[in-house]
PDB file of C-alpha atoms in Angstrom:
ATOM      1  CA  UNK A  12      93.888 151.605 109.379  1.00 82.00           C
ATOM      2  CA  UNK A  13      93.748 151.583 112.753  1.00 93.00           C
ATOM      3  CA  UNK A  14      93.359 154.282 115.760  1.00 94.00           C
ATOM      4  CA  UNK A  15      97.274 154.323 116.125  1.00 93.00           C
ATOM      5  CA  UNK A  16      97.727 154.754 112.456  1.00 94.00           C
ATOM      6  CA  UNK A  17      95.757 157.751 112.471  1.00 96.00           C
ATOM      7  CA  UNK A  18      97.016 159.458 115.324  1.00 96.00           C
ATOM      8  CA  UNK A  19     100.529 158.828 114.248  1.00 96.00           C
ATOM      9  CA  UNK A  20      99.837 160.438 110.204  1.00 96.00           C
ATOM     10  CA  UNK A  21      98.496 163.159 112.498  1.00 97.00           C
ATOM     11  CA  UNK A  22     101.695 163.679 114.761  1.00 97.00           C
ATOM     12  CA  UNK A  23     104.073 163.031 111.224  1.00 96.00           C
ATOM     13  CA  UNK A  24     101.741 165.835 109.369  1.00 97.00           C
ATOM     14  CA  UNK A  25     101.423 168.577 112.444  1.00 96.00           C
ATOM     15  CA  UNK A  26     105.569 168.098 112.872  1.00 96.00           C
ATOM     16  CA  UNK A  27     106.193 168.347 109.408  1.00 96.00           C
ATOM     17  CA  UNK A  28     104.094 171.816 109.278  1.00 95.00           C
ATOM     18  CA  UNK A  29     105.925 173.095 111.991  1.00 93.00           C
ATOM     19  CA  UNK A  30     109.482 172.071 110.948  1.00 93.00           C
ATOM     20  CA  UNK A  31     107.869 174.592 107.971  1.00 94.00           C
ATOM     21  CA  UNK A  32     106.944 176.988 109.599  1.00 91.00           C
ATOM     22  CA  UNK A  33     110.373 177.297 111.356  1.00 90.00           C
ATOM     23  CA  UNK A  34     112.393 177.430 107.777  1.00 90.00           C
ATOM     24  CA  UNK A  35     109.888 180.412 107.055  1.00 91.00           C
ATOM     25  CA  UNK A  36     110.328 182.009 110.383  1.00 88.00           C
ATOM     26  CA  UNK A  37     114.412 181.891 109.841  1.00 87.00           C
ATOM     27  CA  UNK A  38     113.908 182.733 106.767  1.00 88.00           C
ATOM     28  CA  UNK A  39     111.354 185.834 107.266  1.00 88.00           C
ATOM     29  CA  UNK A  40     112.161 187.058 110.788  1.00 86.00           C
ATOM     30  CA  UNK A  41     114.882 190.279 110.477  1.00 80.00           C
ATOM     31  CA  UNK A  42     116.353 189.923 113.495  1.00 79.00           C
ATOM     32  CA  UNK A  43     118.955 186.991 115.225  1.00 80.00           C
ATOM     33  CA  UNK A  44     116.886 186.979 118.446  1.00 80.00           C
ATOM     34  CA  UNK A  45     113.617 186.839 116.746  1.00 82.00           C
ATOM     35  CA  UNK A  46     115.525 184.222 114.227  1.00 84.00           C
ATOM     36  CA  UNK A  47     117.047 182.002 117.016  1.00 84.00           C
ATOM     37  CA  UNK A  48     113.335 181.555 118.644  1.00 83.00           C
ATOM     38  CA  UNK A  49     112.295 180.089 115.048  1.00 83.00           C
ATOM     39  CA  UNK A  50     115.225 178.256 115.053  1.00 82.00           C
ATOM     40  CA  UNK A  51     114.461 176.358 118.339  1.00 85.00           C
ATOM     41  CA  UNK A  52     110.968 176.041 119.232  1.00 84.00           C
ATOM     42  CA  UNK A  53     109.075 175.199 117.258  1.00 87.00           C
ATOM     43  CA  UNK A  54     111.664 172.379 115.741  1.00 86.00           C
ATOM     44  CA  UNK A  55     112.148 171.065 118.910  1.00 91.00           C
ATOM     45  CA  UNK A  56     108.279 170.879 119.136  1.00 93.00           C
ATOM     46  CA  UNK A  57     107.973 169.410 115.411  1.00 94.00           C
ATOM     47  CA  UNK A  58     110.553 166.696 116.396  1.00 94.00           C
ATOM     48  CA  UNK A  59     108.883 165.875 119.513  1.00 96.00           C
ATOM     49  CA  UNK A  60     105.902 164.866 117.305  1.00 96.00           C
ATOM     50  CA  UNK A  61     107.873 163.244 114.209  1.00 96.00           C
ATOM     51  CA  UNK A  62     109.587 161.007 116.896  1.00 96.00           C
ATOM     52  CA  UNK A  63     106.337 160.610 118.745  1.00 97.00           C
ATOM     53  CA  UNK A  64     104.695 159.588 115.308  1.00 96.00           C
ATOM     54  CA  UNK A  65     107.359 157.248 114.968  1.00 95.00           C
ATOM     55  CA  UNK A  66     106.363 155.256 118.363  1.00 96.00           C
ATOM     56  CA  UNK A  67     102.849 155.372 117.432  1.00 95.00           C
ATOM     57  CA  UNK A  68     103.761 153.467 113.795  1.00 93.00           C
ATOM     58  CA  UNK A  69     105.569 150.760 116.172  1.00 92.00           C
ATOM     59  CA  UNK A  70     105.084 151.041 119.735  1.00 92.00           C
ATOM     60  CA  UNK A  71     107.214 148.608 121.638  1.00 93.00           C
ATOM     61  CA  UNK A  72     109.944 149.415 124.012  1.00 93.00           C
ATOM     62  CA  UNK A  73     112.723 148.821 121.730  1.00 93.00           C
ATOM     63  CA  UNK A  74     111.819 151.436 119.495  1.00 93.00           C
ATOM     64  CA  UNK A  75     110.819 154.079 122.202  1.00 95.00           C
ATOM     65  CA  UNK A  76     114.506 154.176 124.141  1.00 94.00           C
ATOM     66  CA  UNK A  77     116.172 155.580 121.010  1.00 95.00           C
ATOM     67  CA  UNK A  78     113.108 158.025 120.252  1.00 96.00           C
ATOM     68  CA  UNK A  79     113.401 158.686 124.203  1.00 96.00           C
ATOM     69  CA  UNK A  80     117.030 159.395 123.461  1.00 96.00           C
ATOM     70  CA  UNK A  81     116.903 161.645 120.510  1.00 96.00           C
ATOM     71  CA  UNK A  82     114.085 163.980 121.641  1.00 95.00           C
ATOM     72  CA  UNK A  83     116.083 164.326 125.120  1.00 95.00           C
ATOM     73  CA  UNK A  84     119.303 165.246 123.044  1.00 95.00           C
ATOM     74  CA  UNK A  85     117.390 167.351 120.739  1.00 92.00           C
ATOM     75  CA  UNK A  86     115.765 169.446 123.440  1.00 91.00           C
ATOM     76  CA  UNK A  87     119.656 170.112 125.533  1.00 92.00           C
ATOM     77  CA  UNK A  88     121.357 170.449 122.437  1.00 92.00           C
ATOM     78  CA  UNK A  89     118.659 173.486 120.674  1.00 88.00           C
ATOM     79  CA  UNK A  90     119.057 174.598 124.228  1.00 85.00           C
ATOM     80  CA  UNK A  91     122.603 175.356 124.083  1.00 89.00           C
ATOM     81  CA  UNK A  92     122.644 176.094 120.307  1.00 86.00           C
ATOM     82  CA  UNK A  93     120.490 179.047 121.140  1.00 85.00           C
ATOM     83  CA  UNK A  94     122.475 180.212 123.898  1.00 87.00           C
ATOM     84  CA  UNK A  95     125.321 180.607 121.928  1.00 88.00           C
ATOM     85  CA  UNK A  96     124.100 182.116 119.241  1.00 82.00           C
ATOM     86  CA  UNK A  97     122.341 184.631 121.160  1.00 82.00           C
ATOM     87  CA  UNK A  98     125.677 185.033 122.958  1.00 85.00           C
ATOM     88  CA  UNK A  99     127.416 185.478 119.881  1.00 83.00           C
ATOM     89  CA  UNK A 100     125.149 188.370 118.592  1.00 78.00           C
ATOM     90  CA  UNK A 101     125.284 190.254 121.646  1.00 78.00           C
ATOM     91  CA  UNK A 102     128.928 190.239 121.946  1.00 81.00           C
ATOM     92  CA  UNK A 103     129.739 190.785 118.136  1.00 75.00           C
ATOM     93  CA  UNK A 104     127.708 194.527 118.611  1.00 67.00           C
ATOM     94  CA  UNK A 105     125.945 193.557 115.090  1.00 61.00           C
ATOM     95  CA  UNK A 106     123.620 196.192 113.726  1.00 58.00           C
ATOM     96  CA  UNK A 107     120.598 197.253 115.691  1.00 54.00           C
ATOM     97  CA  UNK A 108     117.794 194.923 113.636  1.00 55.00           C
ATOM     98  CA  UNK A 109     119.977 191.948 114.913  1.00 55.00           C
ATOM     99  CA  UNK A 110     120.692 190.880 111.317  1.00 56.00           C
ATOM    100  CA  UNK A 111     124.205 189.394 110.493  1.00 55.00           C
ATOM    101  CA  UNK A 112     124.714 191.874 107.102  1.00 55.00           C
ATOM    102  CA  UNK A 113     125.145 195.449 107.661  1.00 53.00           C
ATOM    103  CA  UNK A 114     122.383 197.625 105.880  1.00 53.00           C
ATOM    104  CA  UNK A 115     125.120 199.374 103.450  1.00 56.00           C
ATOM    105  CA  UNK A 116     126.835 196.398 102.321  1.00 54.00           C
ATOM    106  CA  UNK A 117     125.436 194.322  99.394  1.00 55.00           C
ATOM    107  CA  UNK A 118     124.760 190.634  99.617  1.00 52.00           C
ATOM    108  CA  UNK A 119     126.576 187.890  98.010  1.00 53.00           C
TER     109      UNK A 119
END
């Protein structure tokens, strides 16, 4: 096992703990604004290093253009994914805590 090897187990383990931690944070977090920030950064981080992991396993050129690729898409895409949904809870006038299910009504 060589120095690449261990840096890229490294990258694969710390993006895997943050793609985690971002299911938690959606799932913990009461509000959409608070729930759209653990939607976006931290994945967008946790891919970064996946993909980066990925290079460092095989690092030639062919394989870094599509990892080049997806990480740029990733980052303009969660861009725009939060911007809409931060759109859409502003202009629906949702309850004050941000959350998508009224306090009063029960939960399917």
């Amino acid at each position: 096992m060589n120095a690449l090897d261990v840096a890229a187990t490294v990258c694969l383990l710390l993006g895997a703990a943050l793609a985690f931690v971002a299911g938690v944070g959606m799932v913990r977090f009461p509000a959409t604004l608070a729930r759209m920030h653990a939607a976006t950064k931290p994945q967008v981080l946790s891919l970064h290093l996946v993909l980066l992991a990925m290079w460092l396993h095989r690092p030639t050129w062919a394989t870094a253009g599509p990892l080049l690729l997806a990480a740029v898409f990733q980052v303009i895409t969660a861009a725009v994914a939060a911007y809409m949904v931060g759109r859409a809870a502003y202009r629906g006038g949702g309850p004050e805590d941000g959350t998508a299910i009224p306090a009063g009504e029960p939960r399917a």
